[in-house]
GROMACS .gro file of C-alpha atoms in nm:
model
  514
    1MET     CA    1  -0.861   1.284   4.350
    2ILE     CA    2  -0.512   1.143   4.286
    3ASP     CA    3  -0.200   1.309   4.157
    4ILE     CA    4  -0.101   1.279   3.795
    5LEU     CA    5   0.044   0.930   3.776
    6TYR     CA    6   0.386   0.969   3.625
    7ARG     CA    7   0.505   1.287   3.798
    8THR     CA    8   0.649   1.158   4.125
    9ARG     CA    9   0.985   1.336   4.118
   10GLN     CA   10   0.856   1.671   3.993
   11LYS     CA   11   0.689   1.893   4.250
   12GLU     CA   12   0.485   2.083   3.995
   13ASN     CA   13   0.257   1.972   3.715
   14LEU     CA   14   0.354   2.034   3.357
   15ASP     CA   15   0.292   2.379   3.217
   16LYS     CA   16  -0.034   2.370   3.019
   17ASP     CA   17   0.139   2.469   2.694
   18VAL     CA   18   0.410   2.208   2.751
   19LEU     CA   19   0.146   1.942   2.812
   20ASN     CA   20  -0.031   2.033   2.492
   21PHE     CA   21   0.302   2.026   2.312
   22LEU     CA   22   0.393   1.684   2.447
   23SER     CA   23   0.051   1.521   2.435
   24SER     CA   24  -0.018   1.258   2.171
   25LEU     CA   25  -0.378   1.192   2.276
   26ASN     CA   26  -0.537   1.306   1.951
   27GLU     CA   27  -0.315   1.071   1.752
   28ASP     CA   28  -0.346   0.793   2.010
   29VAL     CA   29  -0.711   0.740   1.919
   30ASN     CA   30  -0.572   0.515   1.646
   31ILE     CA   31  -0.407   0.280   1.896
   32LEU     CA   32  -0.652   0.302   2.185
   33SER     CA   33  -0.814  -0.038   2.121
   34TYR     CA   34  -0.472  -0.200   2.083
   35ASP     CA   35  -0.355  -0.049   2.412
   36ILE     CA   36  -0.653  -0.204   2.589
   37LEU     CA   37  -0.583  -0.544   2.432
   38GLY     CA   38  -0.219  -0.525   2.532
   39THR     CA   39  -0.310  -0.426   2.886
   40GLN     CA   40  -0.562  -0.710   2.914
   41ALA     CA   41  -0.298  -0.963   2.805
   42HIS     CA   42  -0.038  -0.813   3.040
   43CYS     CA   43  -0.277  -0.831   3.338
   44LEU     CA   44  -0.372  -1.190   3.259
   45MET     CA   45  -0.001  -1.267   3.265
   46LEU     CA   46   0.043  -1.084   3.597
   47ASN     CA   47  -0.232  -1.302   3.740
   48LYS     CA   48  -0.062  -1.613   3.601
   49ILE     CA   49   0.265  -1.532   3.781
   50GLY     CA   50   0.090  -1.431   4.104
   51ILE     CA   51   0.125  -1.051   4.096
   52LEU     CA   52  -0.251  -1.003   4.062
   53THR     CA   53  -0.509  -1.206   4.250
   54SER     CA   54  -0.809  -1.334   4.060
   55ASP     CA   55  -1.027  -1.073   4.228
   56GLU     CA   56  -0.786  -0.790   4.141
   57LEU     CA   57  -0.760  -0.913   3.783
   58SER     CA   58  -1.137  -0.926   3.754
   59LYS     CA   59  -1.177  -0.567   3.869
   60ILE     CA   60  -0.905  -0.439   3.635
   61LEU     CA   61  -1.049  -0.628   3.336
   62SER     CA   62  -1.397  -0.503   3.416
   63SER     CA   63  -1.273  -0.144   3.425
   64LEU     CA   64  -1.083  -0.190   3.096
   65SER     CA   65  -1.396  -0.336   2.936
   66LYS     CA   66  -1.589  -0.023   3.027
   67ILE     CA   67  -1.321   0.193   2.865
   68LYS     CA   68  -1.325  -0.031   2.559
   69TYR     CA   69  -1.701   0.004   2.529
   70GLU     CA   70  -1.694   0.381   2.570
   71SER     CA   71  -1.398   0.421   2.334
   72LYS     CA   72  -1.592   0.283   2.037
   73ASN     CA   73  -1.703   0.644   2.001
   74LYS     CA   74  -1.384   0.826   1.897
   75GLU     CA   75  -1.503   1.140   2.074
   76MET     CA   76  -1.421   0.981   2.410
   77ILE     CA   77  -1.096   1.170   2.457
   78GLN     CA   78  -1.242   1.502   2.346
   79ASN     CA   79  -1.532   1.461   2.590
   80LEU     CA   80  -1.319   1.390   2.895
   81PRO     CA   81  -1.336   1.652   3.174
   82SER     CA   82  -1.026   1.844   3.074
   83LYS     CA   83  -1.028   2.055   3.391
   84ASP     CA   84  -0.977   1.747   3.603
   85GLU     CA   85  -0.606   1.706   3.672
   86LEU     CA   86  -0.652   1.332   3.646
   87PHE     CA   87  -0.704   1.363   3.272
   88LEU     CA   88  -0.413   1.591   3.200
   89SER     CA   89  -0.236   1.290   3.050
   90GLU     CA   90   0.048   1.296   2.804
   91ASP     CA   91  -0.070   0.991   2.611
   92ILE     CA   92  -0.328   0.715   2.590
   93HIS     CA   93  -0.128   0.481   2.817
   94GLU     CA   94  -0.131   0.723   3.109
   95LEU     CA   95  -0.494   0.812   3.040
   96ILE     CA   96  -0.620   0.453   3.049
   97GLU     CA   97  -0.426   0.374   3.364
   98SER     CA   98  -0.559   0.691   3.525
   99ILE     CA   99  -0.919   0.603   3.440
  100VAL     CA  100  -0.879   0.252   3.581
  101ILE     CA  101  -0.726   0.384   3.903
  102GLN     CA  102  -0.999   0.639   3.943
  103ASP     CA  103  -1.254   0.363   3.885
  104ILE     CA  104  -1.120   0.090   4.116
  105GLY     CA  105  -0.855   0.263   4.326
  106ILE     CA  106  -0.477   0.273   4.320
  107ASP     CA  107  -0.434  -0.030   4.546
  108ILE     CA  108  -0.556  -0.254   4.265
  109GLY     CA  109  -0.537  -0.035   3.953
  110GLY     CA  110  -0.186   0.070   4.049
  111LYS     CA  111  -0.066  -0.286   3.990
  112MET     CA  112  -0.155  -0.307   3.621
  113HIS     CA  113   0.165  -0.138   3.504
  114THR     CA  114   0.390  -0.378   3.696
  115GLY     CA  115   0.666  -0.524   3.478
  116ARG     CA  116   0.622  -0.295   3.181
  117SER     CA  117   0.693   0.059   3.062
  118ARG     CA  118   0.535   0.300   2.821
  119ASN     CA  119   0.839   0.228   2.606
  120ASP     CA  120   0.746  -0.134   2.537
  121GLN     CA  121   0.376  -0.054   2.562
  122VAL     CA  122   0.369   0.200   2.279
  123ILE     CA  123   0.568  -0.009   2.034
  124LEU     CA  124   0.342  -0.303   2.116
  125ASP     CA  125   0.038  -0.096   2.020
  126VAL     CA  126   0.206   0.029   1.703
  127ARG     CA  127   0.305  -0.322   1.594
  128MET     CA  128  -0.050  -0.450   1.650
  129LYS     CA  129  -0.196  -0.168   1.441
  130LEU     CA  130   0.063  -0.209   1.167
  131ARG     CA  131   0.001  -0.580   1.126
  132ASP     CA  132  -0.372  -0.509   1.081
  133ASP     CA  133  -0.291  -0.235   0.831
  134VAL     CA  134  -0.058  -0.468   0.639
  135ILE     CA  135  -0.334  -0.728   0.606
  136ASN     CA  136  -0.589  -0.466   0.506
  137ILE     CA  137  -0.364  -0.301   0.248
  138CYS     CA  138  -0.260  -0.638   0.103
  139GLU     CA  139  -0.628  -0.724   0.055
  140LEU     CA  140  -0.683  -0.393  -0.121
  141ILE     CA  141  -0.386  -0.458  -0.350
  142ILE     CA  142  -0.526  -0.800  -0.437
  143ASN     CA  143  -0.862  -0.642  -0.518
  144ILE     CA  144  -0.709  -0.385  -0.751
  145ILE     CA  145  -0.502  -0.653  -0.928
  146LYS     CA  146  -0.820  -0.854  -0.980
  147SER     CA  147  -0.984  -0.546  -1.132
  148LEU     CA  148  -0.688  -0.499  -1.366
  149ILE     CA  149  -0.709  -0.863  -1.473
  150GLU     CA  150  -1.082  -0.843  -1.542
  151LYS     CA  151  -1.035  -0.524  -1.741
  152SER     CA  152  -0.748  -0.679  -1.934
  153LYS     CA  153  -0.968  -0.974  -2.036
  154GLU     CA  154  -1.205  -0.725  -2.198
  155HIS     CA  155  -0.923  -0.575  -2.404
  156THR     CA  156  -0.703  -0.865  -2.512
  157ASN     CA  157  -0.731  -0.749  -2.874
  158THR     CA  158  -0.772  -0.376  -2.818
  159ILE     CA  159  -0.484  -0.216  -3.009
  160ILE     CA  160  -0.294   0.072  -2.854
  161SER     CA  161   0.042   0.237  -2.911
  162LEU     CA  162   0.313   0.165  -2.658
  163TYR     CA  163   0.538   0.457  -2.571
  164THR     CA  164   0.899   0.519  -2.483
  165HIS     CA  165   1.010   0.876  -2.410
  166LEU     CA  166   0.639   0.963  -2.463
  167GLN     CA  167   0.693   0.881  -2.832
  168GLN     CA  168   0.501   0.605  -3.007
  169ALA     CA  169   0.728   0.303  -3.004
  170GLN     CA  170   0.565  -0.033  -3.075
  171ILE     CA  171   0.216  -0.167  -3.111
  172GLY     CA  172   0.060  -0.322  -2.804
  173THR     CA  173  -0.276  -0.393  -2.648
  174VAL     CA  174  -0.466  -0.237  -2.360
  175SER     CA  175  -0.457  -0.578  -2.196
  176HIS     CA  176  -0.078  -0.595  -2.214
  177TYR     CA  177  -0.052  -0.250  -2.059
  178LEU     CA  178  -0.290  -0.331  -1.772
  179LEU     CA  179  -0.113  -0.658  -1.701
  180SER     CA  180   0.218  -0.476  -1.675
  181TYR     CA  181   0.083  -0.289  -1.373
  182SER     CA  182  -0.067  -0.609  -1.237
  183PHE     CA  183   0.284  -0.752  -1.216
  184ASN     CA  184   0.410  -0.427  -1.065
  185LEU     CA  185   0.141  -0.434  -0.798
  186LEU     CA  186   0.211  -0.801  -0.738
  187ARG     CA  187   0.566  -0.706  -0.639
  188ASP     CA  188   0.424  -0.433  -0.414
  189LEU     CA  189   0.206  -0.701  -0.257
  190GLU     CA  190   0.504  -0.929  -0.210
  191ARG     CA  191   0.708  -0.655  -0.043
  192LEU     CA  192   0.431  -0.547   0.191
  193SER     CA  193   0.334  -0.903   0.279
  194SER     CA  194   0.693  -0.981   0.372
  195SER     CA  195   0.692  -0.696   0.626
  196PHE     CA  196   0.422  -0.872   0.829
  197GLU     CA  197   0.659  -1.129   0.979
  198LYS     CA  198   0.905  -0.861   1.087
  199ILE     CA  199   0.629  -0.653   1.243
  200ASN     CA  200   0.440  -0.938   1.412
  201LEU     CA  201   0.691  -0.987   1.694
  202SER     CA  202   0.610  -0.888   2.050
  203PRO     CA  203   0.823  -0.627   2.234
  204LEU     CA  204   0.608  -0.648   2.549
  205GLY     CA  205   0.808  -0.727   2.860
  206SER     CA  206   1.119  -0.541   2.750
  207CYS     CA  207   1.012  -0.270   2.993
  208ALA     CA  208   1.190   0.068   2.967
  209ILE     CA  209   1.510  -0.059   2.805
  210GLY     CA  210   1.671  -0.327   3.018
  211GLY     CA  211   1.397  -0.573   3.106
  212THR     CA  212   1.250  -0.631   3.452
  213GLY     CA  213   1.313  -0.827   3.772
  214ILE     CA  214   0.945  -0.927   3.782
  215PRO     CA  215   0.917  -1.295   3.671
  216ILE     CA  216   0.706  -1.207   3.367
  217ASP     CA  217   0.619  -1.452   3.089
  218ARG     CA  218   0.680  -1.275   2.758
  219ASN     CA  219   0.587  -1.577   2.550
  220TYR     CA  220   0.249  -1.599   2.721
  221THR     CA  221   0.153  -1.240   2.642
  222ALA     CA  222   0.285  -1.279   2.288
  223SER     CA  223   0.066  -1.585   2.240
  224LEU     CA  224  -0.242  -1.411   2.381
  225LEU     CA  225  -0.196  -1.124   2.138
  226GLY     CA  226  -0.132  -1.339   1.830
  227PHE     CA  227   0.236  -1.262   1.785
  228GLN     CA  228   0.447  -1.524   1.614
  229GLY     CA  229   0.749  -1.457   1.834
  230LEU     CA  230   0.943  -1.202   2.037
  231VAL     CA  231   1.174  -0.912   1.969
  232GLU     CA  232   1.444  -1.070   2.181
  233ASN     CA  233   1.677  -0.787   2.286
  234SER     CA  234   1.510  -0.536   2.519
  235ILE     CA  235   1.706  -0.239   2.379
  236ASP     CA  236   1.621  -0.341   2.024
  237ALA     CA  237   1.256  -0.396   2.118
  238THR     CA  238   1.200  -0.051   2.267
  239SER     CA  239   1.416   0.171   2.048
  240SER     CA  240   1.445   0.019   1.700
  241ARG     CA  241   1.204   0.135   1.434
  242ASP     CA  242   1.364  -0.011   1.120
  243SER     CA  243   1.072  -0.246   1.054
  244MET     CA  244   0.838   0.051   1.062
  245ILE     CA  245   1.055   0.252   0.824
  246GLN     CA  246   1.081  -0.045   0.590
  247TYR     CA  247   0.702  -0.064   0.598
  248LEU     CA  248   0.681   0.307   0.510
  249SER     CA  249   0.926   0.255   0.224
  250PHE     CA  250   0.707  -0.024   0.086
  251LEU     CA  251   0.405   0.205   0.108
  252SER     CA  252   0.598   0.474  -0.079
  253ILE     CA  253   0.691   0.230  -0.356
  254LEU     CA  254   0.328   0.118  -0.376
  255MET     CA  255   0.211   0.478  -0.403
  256SER     CA  256   0.465   0.544  -0.678
  257THR     CA  257   0.306   0.257  -0.873
  258LEU     CA  258  -0.039   0.409  -0.828
  259SER     CA  259   0.098   0.751  -0.924
  260ARG     CA  260   0.240   0.616  -1.250
  261ILE     CA  261  -0.095   0.456  -1.335
  262ALA     CA  262  -0.264   0.785  -1.248
  263GLU     CA  263  -0.029   0.978  -1.476
  264ASP     CA  264  -0.100   0.745  -1.769
  265PHE     CA  265  -0.474   0.771  -1.716
  266ILE     CA  266  -0.454   1.150  -1.687
  267LEU     CA  267  -0.270   1.171  -2.020
  268TRP     CA  268  -0.492   0.917  -2.191
  269SER     CA  269  -0.809   1.097  -2.082
  270THR     CA  270  -0.700   1.427  -2.242
  271SER     CA  271  -0.870   1.548  -2.559
  272GLU     CA  272  -0.538   1.510  -2.741
  273PHE     CA  273  -0.509   1.137  -2.659
  274ASN     CA  274  -0.875   1.050  -2.596
  275TYR     CA  275  -0.782   0.686  -2.536
  276ILE     CA  276  -1.000   0.647  -2.228
  277GLU     CA  277  -1.296   0.817  -2.066
  278LEU     CA  278  -1.326   0.825  -1.690
  279SER     CA  279  -1.660   0.757  -1.528
  280ASP     CA  280  -1.858   1.063  -1.419
  281ARG     CA  281  -1.842   0.920  -1.068
  282TYR     CA  282  -1.463   0.958  -1.071
  283SER     CA  283  -1.438   1.298  -1.241
  284SER     CA  284  -1.468   1.657  -1.130
  285THR     CA  285  -1.565   1.968  -1.322
  286SER     CA  286  -1.493   2.340  -1.337
  287SER     CA  287  -1.670   2.616  -1.151
  288VAL     CA  288  -1.686   2.826  -1.470
  289MET     CA  289  -1.617   2.597  -1.767
  290PRO     CA  290  -1.917   2.366  -1.809
  291GLN     CA  291  -1.746   2.141  -2.063
  292LYS     CA  292  -1.472   2.030  -1.826
  293LYS     CA  293  -1.432   1.672  -1.707
  294ASN     CA  294  -1.127   1.675  -1.484
  295PRO     CA  295  -0.936   1.370  -1.352
  296ASP     CA  296  -0.907   1.521  -1.004
  297PRO     CA  297  -0.903   1.190  -0.810
  298LEU     CA  298  -0.605   1.078  -1.017
  299GLU     CA  299  -0.431   1.408  -0.960
  300ILE     CA  300  -0.484   1.375  -0.584
  301ILE     CA  301  -0.334   1.024  -0.592
  302ARG     CA  302  -0.035   1.170  -0.773
  303SER     CA  303  -0.008   1.447  -0.515
  304ARG     CA  304  -0.050   1.224  -0.211
  305THR     CA  305   0.223   0.998  -0.337
  306SER     CA  306   0.458   1.289  -0.270
  307ILE     CA  307   0.313   1.324   0.080
  308VAL     CA  308   0.371   0.955   0.162
  309ILE     CA  309   0.726   0.975   0.027
  310GLY     CA  310   0.775   1.289   0.236
  311MET     CA  311   0.662   1.104   0.548
  312LEU     CA  312   0.911   0.826   0.470
  313ILE     CA  313   1.191   1.084   0.448
  314SER     CA  314   1.069   1.241   0.772
  315SER     CA  315   1.086   0.902   0.944
  316PHE     CA  316   1.446   0.857   0.831
  317SER     CA  317   1.534   1.204   0.954
  318LEU     CA  318   1.356   1.136   1.281
  319VAL     CA  319   1.560   0.828   1.375
  320LYS     CA  320   1.896   0.875   1.204
  321ASN     CA  321   2.071   1.053   1.493
  322LEU     CA  322   1.896   0.895   1.790
  323PRO     CA  323   2.122   0.719   2.041
  324SER     CA  324   2.012   0.373   2.154
  325GLY     CA  325   1.714   0.357   2.385
  326TYR     CA  326   1.373   0.519   2.373
  327HIS     CA  327   1.346   0.892   2.301
  328ARG     CA  328   1.037   1.112   2.283
  329ASP     CA  329   1.123   1.189   1.920
  330LEU     CA  330   0.978   0.847   1.835
  331GLN     CA  331   0.634   0.971   1.936
  332ASP     CA  332   0.621   1.166   1.610
  333LEU     CA  333   0.663   0.846   1.409
  334LYS     CA  334   0.309   0.735   1.502
  335PRO     CA  335   0.123   0.991   1.286
  336LEU     CA  336   0.360   0.924   0.996
  337LEU     CA  337   0.266   0.556   1.008
  338SER     CA  338  -0.108   0.602   1.051
  339ASN     CA  339  -0.143   0.889   0.802
  340SER     CA  340   0.054   0.701   0.536
  341ALA     CA  341  -0.165   0.393   0.582
  342THR     CA  342  -0.480   0.604   0.553
  343ILE     CA  343  -0.362   0.766   0.230
  344VAL     CA  344  -0.265   0.429   0.080
  345LYS     CA  345  -0.597   0.267   0.168
  346GLU     CA  346  -0.796   0.555   0.024
  347SER     CA  347  -0.584   0.568  -0.291
  348LEU     CA  348  -0.621   0.195  -0.356
  349LEU     CA  349  -0.998   0.216  -0.315
  350ILE     CA  350  -1.026   0.514  -0.551
  351MET     CA  351  -0.795   0.360  -0.811
  352LYS     CA  352  -0.991   0.035  -0.809
  353GLY     CA  353  -1.312   0.228  -0.873
  354ILE     CA  354  -1.150   0.414  -1.162
  355ILE     CA  355  -1.022   0.091  -1.317
  356ASP     CA  356  -1.358  -0.078  -1.280
  357THR     CA  357  -1.546   0.206  -1.451
  358PHE     CA  358  -1.327   0.372  -1.717
  359LYS     CA  359  -1.407   0.308  -2.083
  360VAL     CA  360  -1.157   0.257  -2.364
  361ASN     CA  361  -1.215   0.444  -2.690
  362LYS     CA  362  -1.112   0.152  -2.911
  363LYS     CA  363  -1.154   0.345  -3.237
  364ASN     CA  364  -0.921   0.618  -3.116
  365THR     CA  365  -0.653   0.382  -2.988
  366LEU     CA  366  -0.660   0.184  -3.314
  367HIS     CA  367  -0.664   0.500  -3.529
  368SER     CA  368  -0.362   0.637  -3.342
  369ALA     CA  369  -0.175   0.307  -3.381
  370ASN     CA  370  -0.257   0.293  -3.752
  371LYS     CA  371  -0.122   0.645  -3.802
  372SER     CA  372   0.198   0.570  -3.615
  373TYR     CA  373   0.509   0.395  -3.736
  374GLY     CA  374   0.488   0.145  -3.452
  375VAL     CA  375   0.503  -0.146  -3.697
  376SER     CA  376   0.850  -0.045  -3.818
  377LEU     CA  377   1.038  -0.291  -3.598
  378ASP     CA  378   0.800  -0.572  -3.696
  379ILE     CA  379   0.869  -0.502  -4.064
  380ALA     CA  380   1.244  -0.498  -4.002
  381GLU     CA  381   1.235  -0.826  -3.811
  382GLN     CA  382   1.036  -1.001  -4.083
  383ILE     CA  383   1.301  -0.902  -4.337
  384VAL     CA  384   1.576  -1.025  -4.104
  385ILE     CA  385   1.401  -1.360  -4.063
  386LYS     CA  386   1.322  -1.406  -4.430
  387TYR     CA  387   1.655  -1.298  -4.578
  388ASN     CA  388   1.900  -1.344  -4.289
  389ILE     CA  389   2.026  -0.991  -4.341
  390PRO     CA  390   2.212  -0.816  -4.055
  391PHE     CA  391   1.962  -0.625  -3.844
  392ARG     CA  392   2.166  -0.305  -3.853
  393LYS     CA  393   2.138  -0.288  -4.234
  394VAL     CA  394   1.763  -0.346  -4.223
  395HIS     CA  395   1.734  -0.087  -3.948
  396LYS     CA  396   1.884   0.171  -4.182
  397LEU     CA  397   1.650   0.072  -4.466
  398ILE     CA  398   1.333   0.100  -4.257
  399GLY     CA  399   1.456   0.423  -4.100
  400THR     CA  400   1.498   0.572  -4.448
  401LEU     CA  401   1.148   0.456  -4.546
  402VAL     CA  402   1.003   0.620  -4.233
  403GLN     CA  403   1.192   0.942  -4.308
  404HIS     CA  404   1.045   0.942  -4.659
  405ALA     CA  405   0.691   0.880  -4.526
  406VAL     CA  406   0.717   1.164  -4.274
  407LYS     CA  407   0.835   1.409  -4.542
  408ASN     CA  408   0.539   1.311  -4.757
  409LYS     CA  409   0.266   1.430  -4.523
  410ASN     CA  410   0.310   1.147  -4.275
  411ILE     CA  411   0.180   0.879  -4.504
  412LEU     CA  412   0.187   0.519  -4.383
  413LEU     CA  413   0.472   0.288  -4.478
  414SER     CA  414   0.221   0.080  -4.670
  415GLN     CA  415   0.129   0.390  -4.875
  416ILE     CA  416   0.479   0.453  -5.009
  417SER     CA  417   0.475   0.393  -5.381
  418LYS     CA  418   0.653   0.097  -5.530
  419GLU     CA  419   0.874   0.332  -5.729
  420ASP     CA  420   0.985   0.524  -5.419
  421VAL     CA  421   1.054   0.202  -5.228
  422ASN     CA  422   1.265   0.080  -5.519
  423LYS     CA  423   1.466   0.407  -5.526
  424ILE     CA  424   1.538   0.383  -5.155
  425LEU     CA  425   1.626   0.015  -5.186
  426LYS     CA  426   1.880   0.090  -5.459
  427PHE     CA  427   2.073   0.318  -5.223
  428THR     CA  428   2.137   0.022  -4.994
  429ASP     CA  429   2.339  -0.292  -5.049
  430ILE     CA  430   2.044  -0.508  -4.939
  431GLN     CA  431   1.946  -0.776  -5.185
  432ILE     CA  432   1.576  -0.850  -5.141
  433ASP     CA  433   1.285  -0.894  -5.377
  434LEU     CA  434   1.095  -0.567  -5.426
  435GLU     CA  435   0.760  -0.741  -5.463
  436GLU     CA  436   0.808  -0.932  -5.139
  437LEU     CA  437   0.913  -0.614  -4.961
  438MET     CA  438   0.596  -0.440  -5.080
  439VAL     CA  439   0.387  -0.730  -4.950
  440ILE     CA  440   0.555  -0.708  -4.609
  441LEU     CA  441   0.498  -0.330  -4.598
  442LYS     CA  442   0.129  -0.360  -4.689
  443ASP     CA  443   0.048  -0.666  -4.477
  444THR     CA  444   0.211  -0.557  -4.152
  445THR     CA  445  -0.087  -0.396  -3.980
  446PRO     CA  446  -0.112  -0.325  -3.608
  447GLU     CA  447  -0.335  -0.631  -3.564
  448LYS     CA  448  -0.089  -0.860  -3.745
  449SER     CA  449   0.198  -0.695  -3.562
  450ILE     CA  450   0.059  -0.828  -3.232
  451LEU     CA  451   0.030  -1.180  -3.372
  452PHE     CA  452   0.378  -1.168  -3.527
  453ARG     CA  453   0.542  -1.100  -3.192
  454ASN     CA  454   0.519  -1.411  -2.974
  455SER     CA  455   0.821  -1.378  -2.747
  456TYR     CA  456   0.764  -1.459  -2.381
  457GLY     CA  457   0.588  -1.166  -2.216
  458SER     CA  458   0.489  -0.993  -2.542
  459PRO     CA  459   0.140  -0.855  -2.624
  460ASN     CA  460   0.057  -1.167  -2.825
  461PRO     CA  461  -0.288  -1.290  -2.706
  462MET     CA  462  -0.149  -1.629  -2.610
  463GLN     CA  463   0.124  -1.465  -2.401
  464GLN     CA  464  -0.133  -1.245  -2.233
  465LYS     CA  465  -0.338  -1.550  -2.145
  466ASP     CA  466  -0.033  -1.709  -1.984
  467MET     CA  467   0.036  -1.389  -1.791
  468VAL     CA  468  -0.317  -1.380  -1.655
  469ASN     CA  469  -0.283  -1.742  -1.540
  470SER     CA  470   0.051  -1.662  -1.375
  471ILE     CA  471  -0.087  -1.362  -1.186
  472GLU     CA  472  -0.401  -1.546  -1.076
  473LYS     CA  473  -0.192  -1.834  -0.939
  474SER     CA  474   0.020  -1.589  -0.741
  475LEU     CA  475  -0.290  -1.419  -0.604
  476LEU     CA  476  -0.425  -1.750  -0.482
  477VAL     CA  477  -0.105  -1.803  -0.283
  478TYR     CA  478  -0.125  -1.459  -0.123
  479CYS     CA  479  -0.497  -1.493  -0.054
  480LYS     CA  480  -0.420  -1.815   0.132
  481VAL     CA  481  -0.139  -1.652   0.330
  482LEU     CA  482  -0.361  -1.357   0.425
  483SER     CA  483  -0.645  -1.590   0.522
  484GLN     CA  484  -0.414  -1.790   0.748
  485ARG     CA  485  -0.278  -1.474   0.913
  486LYS     CA  486  -0.627  -1.340   0.976
  487GLU     CA  487  -0.743  -1.672   1.116
  488LEU     CA  488  -0.445  -1.691   1.353
  489LEU     CA  489  -0.496  -1.334   1.476
  490HIS     CA  490  -0.871  -1.380   1.512
  491ALA     CA  491  -0.820  -1.707   1.700
  492ALA     CA  492  -0.568  -1.549   1.936
  493LEU     CA  493  -0.777  -1.240   2.006
  494ASP     CA  494  -1.096  -1.446   2.039
  495ASN     CA  495  -0.915  -1.657   2.297
  496LEU     CA  496  -0.796  -1.340   2.472
  497GLU     CA  497  -1.155  -1.214   2.482
  498LYS     CA  498  -1.272  -1.545   2.630
  499GLU     CA  499  -1.001  -1.524   2.896
  500VAL     CA  500  -1.103  -1.167   2.974
  501ILE     CA  501  -1.470  -1.262   3.004
  502LEU     CA  502  -1.388  -1.570   3.213
  503ASN     CA  503  -1.166  -1.377   3.453
  504THR     CA  504  -1.404  -1.082   3.472
  505ASN     CA  505  -1.689  -1.312   3.565
  506VAL     CA  506  -1.487  -1.448   3.857
  507ASN     CA  507  -1.561  -1.133   4.054
  508SER     CA  508  -1.927  -1.132   3.949
  509GLU     CA  509  -1.972  -1.492   4.061
  510LYS     CA  510  -1.813  -1.414   4.399
  511ASN     CA  511  -2.048  -1.120   4.446
  512ASN     CA  512  -2.344  -1.340   4.359
  513GLU     CA  513  -2.231  -1.597   4.615
  514ILE     CA  514  -2.212  -1.329   4.882
   0.00000   0.00000   0.00000
């Protein structure tokens, strides 16, 4: 039995309640595998500079490999003999080191922490997890954009009212609407992807705050772990968390995009709108009302957006008054990062499933558009083009026609009688042919409205086709970037694994020779 590793000055062990209060072991399950990888790389480096002999390295790597194997079951920490003082650890770093020392002894195991601190160790683990999460989330965003594009192709000509202030505004298409969120998510993808390069820098070797006198090779460990460079300043490396907070802010913006989509789908699936119907697989029901088909998954996405934003605000509050250097407060940033990532991943998966499976009630969307006055601007613009009349005058004319239609039981503009149109026209100083005006009023349908508008980015089918091409080209670029990042990380970690196996086998070969 050995004493608890890190309590050399204190004569007494931590109070049990204090230990429970300080311990991050339950949360550290999320970074356990990364801590082992980081320790393997660090020990390989210690061997390279002569701190560890090949035999010592082999024994440490062998012990770490056993922990790695056992840790694949996440119940490892819960199943540890809690009564044993050895396992009264404050975090995963102390726990792993304790297990290794118990396994191979302190004379060898006690060397593995040479030239590093928990301060650079923990941020190393966090950065490694975050870069994996960034890649994973970016892939999920790409998948959901692809789903939006495929759905939009099905509804290039599906008419729907576009809304401002939740009032029917202009005529659009379901495709145009879905593509709008594709572009929004593309920006979310761009933001999140950009965070990878800031996160993928190694802090290992910065030690507690001011570096170390051990002749370590920071570039070597960074290379083994797949980092593209170093966080240069040791104070910055161990105490700064701005890259993590930026990452959380990007997740919050992404969730706000998903929440807005959710809100639209919730409204559109109501009996009053009845624009879309959610799949039974993505709907809930009532315990007492058998007719209910509730959009609960969308409501949870909307709710969890608030939780992710709350965790972002918590992270700001957590760091805003910290002096330079590492402080235990930063421990509480870990669950904010991992919980936010979990929520985002789950939300993206659920939203993709909803997009893939919801059905559009085309008759209802068209009927609603036909009943609206969404063609009013199109009518006004045709008059402006044909007669070169100031838009403001035409605006007043069409507004008066709409007012008349509403007062007459909400009839369509095309249903206003010729006589009434002529009366209204006489009260203006607009000189246009009555017959031509009647033709414009009767011919401007929602379908023709879409074709009339051909400005860049409009719902015109040709514009939608160009938008799809633009988004797909952008996705190809990001898919390539993600593929390259994954390949580089896999290559680095595969090489690390080979080095671990090679250096572990050194001891086995020596034993065989004996």
